[in-house]
mmCIF file of C-alpha atoms in Angstrom:
data_model
loop_
_atom_site.group_PDB
_atom_site.id
_atom_site.type_symbol
_atom_site.label_atom_id
_atom_site.label_comp_id
_atom_site.label_asym_id
_atom_site.label_seq_id
_atom_site.Cartn_x
_atom_site.Cartn_y
_atom_site.Cartn_z
ATOM 1 C CA MET A 271 0.000 0.000 0.000
ATOM 2 C CA VAL A 272 2.821 2.335 0.820
ATOM 3 C CA SER A 273 4.353 1.858 -2.583
ATOM 4 C CA LEU A 274 0.977 2.442 -4.250
ATOM 5 C CA LEU A 275 0.596 5.698 -2.333
ATOM 6 C CA LYS A 276 4.130 6.743 -3.225
ATOM 7 C CA ARG A 277 3.580 5.846 -6.847
ATOM 8 C CA SER A 278 0.341 7.801 -7.166
ATOM 9 C CA LEU A 279 1.933 10.775 -5.395
ATOM 10 C CA ALA A 280 4.823 10.645 -7.888
ATOM 11 C CA ILE A 281 2.418 10.471 -10.839
ATOM 12 C CA ILE A 282 0.400 13.435 -9.573
ATOM 13 C CA SER A 283 3.476 15.586 -8.998
ATOM 14 C CA ILE A 284 4.858 14.606 -12.393
ATOM 15 C CA LEU A 285 1.613 15.602 -14.080
ATOM 16 C CA VAL A 286 1.700 18.969 -12.304
ATOM 17 C CA ILE A 287 5.326 19.559 -13.337
ATOM 18 C CA GLY A 288 4.516 18.497 -16.894
ATOM 19 C CA TYR A 289 1.590 20.916 -17.048
ATOM 20 C CA TRP A 290 3.809 23.752 -15.838
ATOM 21 C CA LEU A 291 6.502 22.924 -18.383
ATOM 22 C CA ALA A 292 3.954 22.737 -21.202
ATOM 23 C CA GLN A 293 2.382 26.018 -20.074
ATOM 24 C CA GLY A 294 5.798 27.685 -20.116
ATOM 25 C CA LEU A 295 6.751 26.271 -23.498
ATOM 26 C CA ALA A 296 3.426 27.340 -25.024
ATOM 27 C CA GLY A 297 4.920 30.840 -25.128
ATOM 28 C CA VAL A 298 7.922 29.667 -27.157
ATOM 29 C CA PRO A 299 6.830 29.297 -30.788
ATOM 30 C CA PHE A 300 8.198 26.248 -32.579
ATOM 31 C CA GLY A 301 9.968 26.619 -35.909
ATOM 32 C CA GLU A 302 10.232 30.392 -35.830
ATOM 33 C CA ASP A 303 13.437 32.316 -36.228
ATOM 34 C CA LYS A 304 14.512 33.108 -32.670
ATOM 35 C CA MET A 305 18.197 33.637 -33.425
ATOM 36 C CA LEU A 306 19.975 36.600 -31.850
ATOM 37 C CA VAL A 307 23.702 35.988 -32.053
ATOM 38 C CA GLY A 308 23.202 32.980 -34.304
ATOM 39 C CA HIS A 309 22.670 35.250 -37.321
ATOM 40 C CA TYR A 310 26.037 36.886 -36.717
ATOM 41 C CA TYR A 311 27.773 33.522 -36.525
ATOM 42 C CA LEU A 312 26.119 32.285 -39.701
ATOM 43 C CA GLN A 313 26.917 35.459 -41.644
ATOM 44 C CA HIS A 314 30.559 35.664 -40.650
ATOM 45 C CA VAL A 315 31.586 32.066 -40.065
ATOM 46 C CA LYS A 316 33.301 31.594 -43.437
ATOM 47 C CA GLU A 317 35.393 34.763 -43.419
ATOM 48 C CA GLN A 318 36.220 34.711 -39.706
ATOM 49 C CA THR A 319 37.048 31.052 -39.156
ATOM 50 C CA GLY A 320 37.274 29.414 -42.582
ATOM 51 C CA ALA A 321 35.016 26.593 -41.458
ATOM 52 C CA VAL A 322 31.896 25.527 -43.333
ATOM 53 C CA ASN A 323 30.265 23.811 -40.374
ATOM 54 C CA ALA A 324 28.944 26.613 -38.169
ATOM 55 C CA VAL A 325 28.427 24.331 -35.155
ATOM 56 C CA THR A 326 32.088 23.336 -35.127
ATOM 57 C CA ALA A 327 33.151 26.949 -35.559
ATOM 58 C CA VAL A 328 31.061 27.949 -32.544
ATOM 59 C CA VAL A 329 32.399 25.074 -30.429
ATOM 60 C CA VAL A 330 36.090 25.398 -31.240
ATOM 61 C CA ASN A 331 36.627 28.943 -32.427
ATOM 62 C CA TYR A 332 34.083 31.389 -31.019
ATOM 63 C CA ARG A 333 33.679 29.532 -27.731
ATOM 64 C CA GLY A 334 36.992 27.718 -27.565
ATOM 65 C CA LEU A 335 37.554 28.519 -23.910
ATOM 66 C CA ASP A 336 34.258 26.774 -23.107
ATOM 67 C CA THR A 337 35.449 23.692 -24.932
ATOM 68 C CA LEU A 338 38.703 23.740 -22.985
ATOM 69 C CA GLY A 339 36.605 23.737 -19.818
ATOM 70 C CA GLU A 340 34.551 20.866 -21.161
ATOM 71 C CA VAL A 341 37.650 18.831 -21.936
ATOM 72 C CA THR A 342 38.722 19.551 -18.350
ATOM 73 C CA VAL A 343 35.395 18.235 -17.036
ATOM 74 C CA LEU A 344 35.847 15.084 -19.085
ATOM 75 C CA PHE A 345 39.381 14.675 -17.737
ATOM 76 C CA ILE A 346 38.174 15.122 -14.158
ATOM 77 C CA ALA A 347 35.399 12.575 -14.698
ATOM 78 C CA SER A 348 37.763 9.960 -16.106
ATOM 79 C CA THR A 349 40.249 10.615 -13.289
ATOM 80 C CA GLY A 350 37.352 10.318 -10.828
ATOM 81 C CA VAL A 351 36.339 6.941 -12.264
ATOM 82 C CA ALA A 352 39.935 5.754 -11.972
ATOM 83 C CA ALA A 353 40.187 7.054 -8.391
ATOM 84 C CA LEU A 354 36.864 5.554 -7.271
ATOM 85 C CA LEU A 355 37.668 2.137 -8.700
ATOM 86 C CA TRP A 356 41.325 2.100 -7.678
ATOM 87 C CA ARG A 357 42.632 -1.075 -6.005
ATOM 88 C CA LYS A 358 46.106 -2.429 -5.355
ATOM 89 C CA LYS A 359 45.798 -5.228 -7.850
ATOM 90 C CA ARG A 360 43.144 -5.334 -10.506
ATOM 91 C CA GLU A 361 42.855 -7.715 -13.385
ATOM 92 C CA ARG A 362 40.402 -8.768 -15.991
ATOM 93 C CA THR A 363 38.365 -11.628 -14.551
ATOM 94 C CA ALA A 364 36.159 -12.458 -17.521
ATOM 95 C CA LYS A 365 36.222 -16.201 -18.110
ATOM 96 C CA VAL A 366 34.170 -16.503 -21.284
ATOM 97 C CA GLY A 367 35.421 -14.900 -24.456
ATOM 98 C CA GLY A 368 33.232 -13.573 -27.202
ATOM 99 C CA SER A 369 31.407 -15.833 -29.618
ATOM 100 C CA PRO A 370 33.135 -16.637 -32.932
ATOM 101 C CA VAL A 371 30.943 -14.055 -34.654
ATOM 102 C CA LEU A 372 32.103 -11.366 -32.221
ATOM 103 C CA THR A 373 35.805 -12.260 -32.315
ATOM 104 C CA VAL A 374 36.036 -12.576 -36.078
ATOM 105 C CA GLY A 375 33.928 -9.479 -36.578
ATOM 106 C CA THR A 376 36.094 -7.549 -34.129
ATOM 107 C CA LYS A 377 39.327 -8.572 -35.841
ATOM 108 C CA PHE A 378 37.827 -7.472 -39.119
ATOM 109 C CA LEU A 379 36.161 -4.232 -37.994
ATOM 110 C CA VAL A 380 38.517 -2.619 -35.457
ATOM 111 C CA PRO A 381 40.836 -0.912 -37.992
ATOM 112 C CA PHE A 382 37.859 0.416 -39.926
ATOM 113 C CA VAL A 383 36.111 1.713 -36.823
ATOM 114 C CA MET A 384 39.293 3.553 -35.829
ATOM 115 C CA LEU A 385 39.714 4.917 -39.333
ATOM 116 C CA PHE A 386 36.126 6.165 -39.309
ATOM 117 C CA GLY A 387 36.660 7.847 -35.945
ATOM 118 C CA ALA A 388 39.763 9.575 -37.276
ATOM 119 C CA TYR A 389 37.819 10.643 -40.361
ATOM 120 C CA ILE A 390 35.095 12.153 -38.164
ATOM 121 C CA PHE A 391 37.455 14.287 -36.119
ATOM 122 C CA ILE A 392 39.722 15.344 -38.990
ATOM 123 C CA HIS A 393 36.739 16.521 -41.065
ATOM 124 C CA GLY A 394 35.057 18.273 -38.128
ATOM 125 C CA HIS A 395 35.051 21.661 -39.865
ATOM 126 C CA LEU A 396 33.337 20.280 -42.966
ATOM 127 C CA THR A 397 30.905 17.544 -41.984
ATOM 128 C CA PRO A 398 28.737 16.823 -38.952
ATOM 129 C CA GLY A 399 30.748 15.487 -36.057
ATOM 130 C CA GLY A 400 34.058 16.579 -34.652
ATOM 131 C CA GLY A 401 36.443 15.636 -31.922
ATOM 132 C CA PHE A 402 33.960 14.384 -29.356
ATOM 133 C CA PRO A 403 31.987 11.939 -31.542
ATOM 134 C CA GLY A 404 35.203 10.862 -33.287
ATOM 135 C CA GLY A 405 36.891 10.128 -29.980
ATOM 136 C CA ALA A 406 33.839 8.201 -28.802
ATOM 137 C CA THR A 407 33.946 6.130 -32.007
ATOM 138 C CA ILE A 408 37.601 5.265 -31.392
ATOM 139 C CA ALA A 409 36.780 4.254 -27.826
ATOM 140 C CA THR A 410 34.080 1.958 -29.267
ATOM 141 C CA ALA A 411 36.808 0.077 -31.124
ATOM 142 C CA PHE A 412 38.604 -0.565 -27.829
ATOM 143 C CA LEU A 413 35.318 -1.601 -26.211
ATOM 144 C CA LEU A 414 34.869 -4.165 -29.006
ATOM 145 C CA LEU A 415 38.357 -5.522 -28.320
ATOM 146 C CA TYR A 416 37.590 -5.780 -24.601
ATOM 147 C CA MET A 417 34.347 -7.628 -25.232
ATOM 148 C CA ALA A 418 35.791 -10.057 -27.754
ATOM 149 C CA PHE A 419 39.036 -11.095 -26.046
ATOM 150 C CA THR A 420 39.308 -11.968 -22.355
ATOM 151 C CA ILE A 421 43.010 -11.134 -22.097
ATOM 152 C CA TYR A 422 43.041 -7.856 -23.989
ATOM 153 C CA GLU A 423 44.175 -4.714 -22.166
ATOM 154 C CA ILE A 424 44.997 -1.271 -23.458
ATOM 155 C CA PRO A 425 48.622 -0.134 -23.068
ATOM 156 C CA HIS A 426 48.044 1.984 -19.950
ATOM 157 C CA LYS A 427 51.331 3.856 -19.757
ATOM 158 C CA ALA A 428 51.215 4.927 -23.388
ATOM 159 C CA PHE A 429 47.535 5.925 -23.144
ATOM 160 C CA GLU A 430 48.130 8.078 -20.071
ATOM 161 C CA LYS A 431 51.047 9.810 -21.732
ATOM 162 C CA VAL A 432 49.110 10.432 -24.947
ATOM 163 C CA GLU A 433 46.171 11.797 -22.958
ATOM 164 C CA GLY A 434 48.360 14.214 -21.006
ATOM 165 C CA LEU A 435 50.200 15.339 -24.121
ATOM 166 C CA ALA A 436 46.895 15.974 -25.921
ATOM 167 C CA GLY A 437 45.640 18.094 -23.015
ATOM 168 C CA MET A 438 48.880 20.062 -22.983
ATOM 169 C CA GLY A 439 48.692 20.426 -26.751
ATOM 170 C CA TYR A 440 45.317 22.161 -26.518
ATOM 171 C CA VAL A 441 46.644 24.674 -23.991
ATOM 172 C CA LEU A 442 49.789 25.106 -26.087
ATOM 173 C CA VAL A 443 47.733 25.980 -29.199
ATOM 174 C CA GLY A 444 45.901 28.555 -27.081
ATOM 175 C CA LEU A 445 49.165 29.996 -25.747
ATOM 176 C CA ILE A 446 50.642 30.323 -29.250
ATOM 177 C CA GLY A 447 47.533 32.334 -30.092
ATOM 178 C CA LEU A 448 48.176 34.486 -27.026
ATOM 179 C CA ALA A 449 51.766 35.116 -28.139
ATOM 180 C CA ILE A 450 50.877 35.946 -31.748
ATOM 181 C CA GLY A 451 47.469 37.559 -31.637
ATOM 182 C CA GLY A 452 47.220 38.905 -28.114
ATOM 183 C CA TYR A 453 44.473 36.725 -26.665
ATOM 184 C CA PHE A 454 44.114 33.117 -25.577
ATOM 185 C CA LEU A 455 42.980 30.702 -28.311
ATOM 186 C CA PHE A 456 43.466 33.275 -31.061
ATOM 187 C CA ASP A 457 43.175 31.515 -34.422
ATOM 188 C CA TRP A 458 46.579 32.528 -35.727
ATOM 189 C CA ILE A 459 46.617 30.045 -38.605
ATOM 190 C CA TRP A 460 43.545 31.594 -40.207
ATOM 191 C CA GLN A 461 43.718 35.238 -39.167
ATOM 192 C CA ASP A 462 47.461 35.931 -39.296
ATOM 193 C CA TRP A 463 48.903 33.440 -41.729
ATOM 194 C CA GLN A 464 45.722 33.203 -43.814
ATOM 195 C CA TRP A 465 46.340 29.582 -44.718
ATOM 196 C CA GLY A 466 43.716 27.954 -46.860
ATOM 197 C CA VAL A 467 41.836 31.120 -47.840
ATOM 198 C CA ASP A 468 41.116 29.796 -51.350
ATOM 199 C CA ASN A 469 40.419 26.377 -49.893
ATOM 200 C CA ILE A 470 37.170 26.906 -47.962
ATOM 201 C CA GLY A 471 35.093 23.752 -48.023
ATOM 202 C CA ARG A 472 38.106 21.480 -48.508
ATOM 203 C CA LEU A 473 40.202 19.648 -45.954
ATOM 204 C CA PHE A 474 43.048 22.163 -45.606
ATOM 205 C CA SER A 475 41.062 25.110 -44.324
ATOM 206 C CA GLY A 476 39.405 26.197 -41.141
ATOM 207 C CA GLY A 477 42.464 27.576 -39.346
ATOM 208 C CA PHE A 478 43.233 25.688 -36.167
ATOM 209 C CA ILE A 479 39.882 23.859 -35.998
ATOM 210 C CA PRO A 480 41.225 20.576 -37.501
ATOM 211 C CA ILE A 481 44.287 20.732 -35.236
ATOM 212 C CA ILE A 482 42.288 21.287 -32.062
ATOM 213 C CA TYR A 483 39.699 18.714 -33.046
ATOM 214 C CA THR A 484 42.427 16.143 -33.714
ATOM 215 C CA ILE A 485 43.812 16.840 -30.241
ATOM 216 C CA ILE A 486 40.335 16.601 -28.701
ATOM 217 C CA GLY A 487 39.579 13.399 -30.617
ATOM 218 C CA ILE A 488 42.743 11.713 -29.350
ATOM 219 C CA LYS A 489 42.093 12.917 -25.809
ATOM 220 C CA VAL A 490 38.440 11.829 -25.729
ATOM 221 C CA GLY A 491 39.311 8.477 -27.320
ATOM 222 C CA THR A 492 42.008 7.679 -24.775
ATOM 223 C CA GLU A 493 39.907 8.913 -21.852
ATOM 224 C CA LEU A 494 36.811 6.916 -22.766
ATOM 225 C CA SER A 495 38.900 3.778 -23.380
ATOM 226 C CA GLY A 496 40.449 4.357 -19.955
ATOM 227 C CA ILE A 497 36.950 4.521 -18.441
ATOM 228 C CA VAL A 498 36.001 1.272 -20.217
ATOM 229 C CA ASP A 499 39.187 -0.354 -18.941
ATOM 230 C CA ASN A 500 38.540 0.790 -15.368
ATOM 231 C CA MET A 501 34.975 -0.473 -15.404
ATOM 232 C CA LEU A 502 35.770 -3.907 -16.810
ATOM 233 C CA LYS A 503 38.470 -4.841 -14.306
ATOM 234 C CA GLU A 504 37.908 -6.341 -10.908
ATOM 235 C CA GLU A 505 39.951 -6.591 -7.769
ATOM 236 C CA VAL A 506 42.030 -9.730 -7.338
ATOM 237 C CA ARG A 507 42.788 -10.987 -3.856
ATOM 238 C CA GLU A 508 45.638 -13.393 -3.236
ATOM 239 C CA MET B 52 -7.604 24.156 -17.004
ATOM 240 C CA ASN B 53 -7.031 24.627 -20.703
ATOM 241 C CA VAL B 54 -4.635 22.338 -22.531
ATOM 242 C CA PRO B 55 -1.584 24.299 -23.716
ATOM 243 C CA ASP B 56 -1.011 24.159 -27.449
ATOM 244 C CA ILE B 57 2.595 23.053 -27.977
ATOM 245 C CA SER B 58 4.500 21.424 -30.790
ATOM 246 C CA ILE B 59 4.977 17.649 -30.888
ATOM 247 C CA TYR B 60 8.727 18.029 -30.337
ATOM 248 C CA TYR B 61 8.242 20.010 -27.132
ATOM 249 C CA PHE B 62 5.693 17.407 -26.067
ATOM 250 C CA GLY B 63 8.173 14.605 -26.701
ATOM 251 C CA ALA B 64 10.917 16.417 -24.808
ATOM 252 C CA ILE B 65 8.650 17.051 -21.825
ATOM 253 C CA ALA B 66 7.459 13.437 -21.931
ATOM 254 C CA LEU B 67 11.058 12.172 -21.864
ATOM 255 C CA VAL B 68 11.913 14.443 -18.924
ATOM 256 C CA LEU B 69 8.840 13.249 -17.036
ATOM 257 C CA ILE B 70 9.517 9.555 -17.732
ATOM 258 C CA GLY B 71 13.036 10.019 -16.397
ATOM 259 C CA LEU B 72 11.736 11.890 -13.370
ATOM 260 C CA TYR B 73 9.242 9.116 -12.669
ATOM 261 C CA ALA B 74 12.023 6.516 -12.763
ATOM 262 C CA ALA B 75 14.195 8.626 -10.464
ATOM 263 C CA LEU B 76 11.344 9.107 -7.982
ATOM 264 C CA VAL B 77 9.727 5.682 -7.875
ATOM 265 C CA LYS B 78 12.311 3.030 -8.784
ATOM 266 C CA LYS B 79 14.362 1.478 -6.019
ATOM 267 C CA ASN B 80 17.201 -0.003 -8.030
ATOM 268 C CA LEU B 81 20.117 2.427 -8.318
ATOM 269 C CA LEU B 82 20.833 1.415 -11.908
ATOM 270 C CA LYS B 83 17.232 2.144 -12.881
ATOM 271 C CA ILE B 84 17.484 5.568 -11.231
ATOM 272 C CA LEU B 85 20.600 6.268 -13.299
ATOM 273 C CA ILE B 86 18.792 5.159 -16.456
ATOM 274 C CA GLY B 87 16.018 7.600 -15.528
ATOM 275 C CA LEU B 88 18.540 10.419 -15.186
ATOM 276 C CA SER B 89 19.949 9.551 -18.625
ATOM 277 C CA ILE B 90 16.451 9.658 -20.134
ATOM 278 C CA MET B 91 15.873 13.077 -18.541
ATOM 279 C CA GLU B 92 19.105 14.292 -20.078
ATOM 280 C CA THR B 93 17.958 13.112 -23.505
ATOM 281 C CA GLY B 94 14.726 15.032 -23.047
ATOM 282 C CA VAL B 95 16.580 18.234 -22.200
ATOM 283 C CA ASN B 96 18.814 17.804 -25.264
ATOM 284 C CA LEU B 97 15.781 17.270 -27.509
ATOM 285 C CA LEU B 98 14.168 20.401 -26.058
ATOM 286 C CA LEU B 99 17.249 22.537 -26.754
ATOM 287 C CA ILE B 100 17.566 21.262 -30.315
ATOM 288 C CA SER B 101 13.884 21.784 -31.087
ATOM 289 C CA ILE B 102 13.965 25.341 -29.711
ATOM 290 C CA GLY B 103 16.810 26.110 -32.133
ATOM 291 C CA TYR B 104 14.933 24.687 -35.120
ATOM 292 C CA VAL B 105 13.637 27.041 -37.797
ATOM 293 C CA SER B 106 11.052 25.415 -40.044
ATOM 294 C CA GLY B 107 12.078 24.793 -43.632
ATOM 295 C CA LYS B 108 15.773 25.441 -43.059
ATOM 296 C CA SER B 109 18.626 22.956 -43.125
ATOM 297 C CA ALA B 110 21.584 22.055 -40.916
ATOM 298 C CA PRO B 111 24.064 24.885 -40.240
ATOM 299 C CA ILE B 112 26.693 23.563 -42.648
ATOM 300 C CA LEU B 113 27.158 26.193 -45.318
ATOM 301 C CA SER B 114 27.605 24.050 -48.413
ATOM 302 C CA GLU B 115 26.206 24.514 -51.898
ATOM 303 C CA GLY B 116 22.651 25.775 -51.816
ATOM 304 C CA VAL B 117 22.717 26.494 -48.083
ATOM 305 C CA GLY B 118 23.491 30.131 -47.483
ATOM 306 C CA PRO B 119 23.677 31.937 -44.150
ATOM 307 C CA THR B 120 19.947 32.672 -44.330
ATOM 308 C CA GLN B 121 18.899 29.066 -44.942
ATOM 309 C CA ALA B 122 20.386 27.465 -41.835
ATOM 310 C CA VAL B 123 19.009 26.829 -38.360
ATOM 311 C CA ASP B 124 20.496 28.260 -35.188
ATOM 312 C CA PRO B 125 23.960 26.702 -34.598
ATOM 313 C CA ILE B 126 24.243 27.620 -30.912
ATOM 314 C CA PRO B 127 21.788 25.087 -29.371
ATOM 315 C CA GLN B 128 23.455 22.357 -31.399
ATOM 316 C CA ALA B 129 26.881 23.375 -30.106
ATOM 317 C CA LEU B 130 25.522 23.382 -26.556
ATOM 318 C CA VAL B 131 23.967 19.933 -26.970
ATOM 319 C CA LEU B 132 27.190 18.582 -28.468
ATOM 320 C CA THR B 133 28.970 19.517 -25.262
ATOM 321 C CA ALA B 134 26.080 18.355 -23.059
ATOM 322 C CA ILE B 135 26.109 14.852 -24.560
ATOM 323 C CA VAL B 136 29.807 14.348 -23.863
ATOM 324 C CA ILE B 137 29.527 15.667 -20.317
ATOM 325 C CA GLY B 138 26.518 13.372 -19.843
ATOM 326 C CA VAL B 139 28.558 10.331 -20.857
ATOM 327 C CA ALA B 140 31.363 11.280 -18.467
ATOM 328 C CA THR B 141 29.079 11.959 -15.502
ATOM 329 C CA THR B 142 27.141 8.738 -16.140
ATOM 330 C CA ALA B 143 30.413 6.805 -16.086
ATOM 331 C CA MET B 144 31.341 8.463 -12.801
ATOM 332 C CA ALA B 145 27.929 7.720 -11.250
ATOM 333 C CA LEU B 146 28.184 4.108 -12.397
ATOM 334 C CA SER B 147 31.551 3.687 -10.723
ATOM 335 C CA ALA B 148 30.039 5.067 -7.508
ATOM 336 C CA VAL B 149 27.296 2.437 -7.878
ATOM 337 C CA VAL B 150 29.972 -0.246 -8.272
ATOM 338 C CA LEU B 151 31.498 0.886 -4.978
ATOM 339 C CA ILE B 152 28.110 0.857 -3.238
ATOM 340 C CA TYR B 153 27.440 -2.673 -4.471
ATOM 341 C CA GLU B 154 30.837 -3.851 -3.265
ATOM 342 C CA LYS B 155 30.165 -2.430 0.176
ATOM 343 C CA TYR B 156 26.500 -3.328 0.746
ATOM 344 C CA ARG B 157 25.993 -6.197 -1.747
ATOM 345 C CA THR B 158 22.689 -4.694 -2.857
ATOM 346 C CA LEU B 159 21.451 -2.007 -5.203
ATOM 347 C CA ASN B 160 18.116 -1.391 -3.486
ATOM 348 C CA VAL B 161 18.141 2.152 -2.097
ATOM 349 C CA GLU B 162 15.825 1.320 0.814
ATOM 350 C CA GLU B 163 17.939 -1.589 1.968
ATOM 351 C CA ILE B 164 21.070 0.530 1.672
ATOM 352 C CA ARG B 165 19.453 3.209 3.826
ATOM 353 C CA ARG B 166 18.453 0.617 6.435
ATOM 354 C CA LEU B 167 21.906 -0.985 6.513
ATOM 355 C CA ARG B 168 23.550 2.347 7.081
ATOM 356 C CA GLY B 169 21.110 3.589 9.704
#
């Protein structure tokens, strides 16, 4: 009876909250042009950043400092997972490997999945995607390896080093901008050197967006594979 | 009490948020509560994206035939791109906390955990 009471109370409060939300959103027209600063970004994105994909330009160029903060949050979360699950001795305890379909498919697909992830983050300024989805795709390849083979482990030392170097690389790109252009994360490749001005819409354009997205892709890929590794291991007692 | 007239996308977003809220309020299994939080997050993302939509316009990638006046608002999409990644990271962190709780109490039922502690 208690659970029934609790359940009906929850349903009633949810209906009230839903009615309030709907009432509030009734004043926000759907499908109308509500852009304020969005118009400015869309008008100037090609000349100011060299990117075709306005979303990527907003994420990396106009609001690059935000993205640096976001990468920091991701780093803290992956460090937190590692700290919460830390034990003296941890090993993979899975006894049953993947089925033949999974193992053969993994052997076949892993290089292509990684290649596709790299494609996503290198072409972030041209096509949908970017460093975060690309990195997640690369981590999926490692997840496949973990699921298919009971003894597989990522090379931890190398991954940690690559992750740290990628994080430093992002800050370094920002500091070079500070030295050349006078403010942090200044896009010196596009605005000072004007590389790729006749190349808009092709791979070699977009200023430092491909560079930063490559760094972010590597960092996100290594961090998410580290999270997968931490979650799949268990403590071993002697 | 008149029924507010909202678009189907807003309705879907609100429905997702409410389903997640229901799971977080009523369910007793910690994993189910986390799933509810994830569903709520999806609803919020859908709401942001649908607020940025402008009817009849295409994705904000300025290729052939898509000029600056024919694209939707890029800012909500950029925000949601970041929100998704942060959501994945925080979910992973919450899950590792759940792993610790299970190791300590050998149960995932929130009421039993409360009783064991008290």
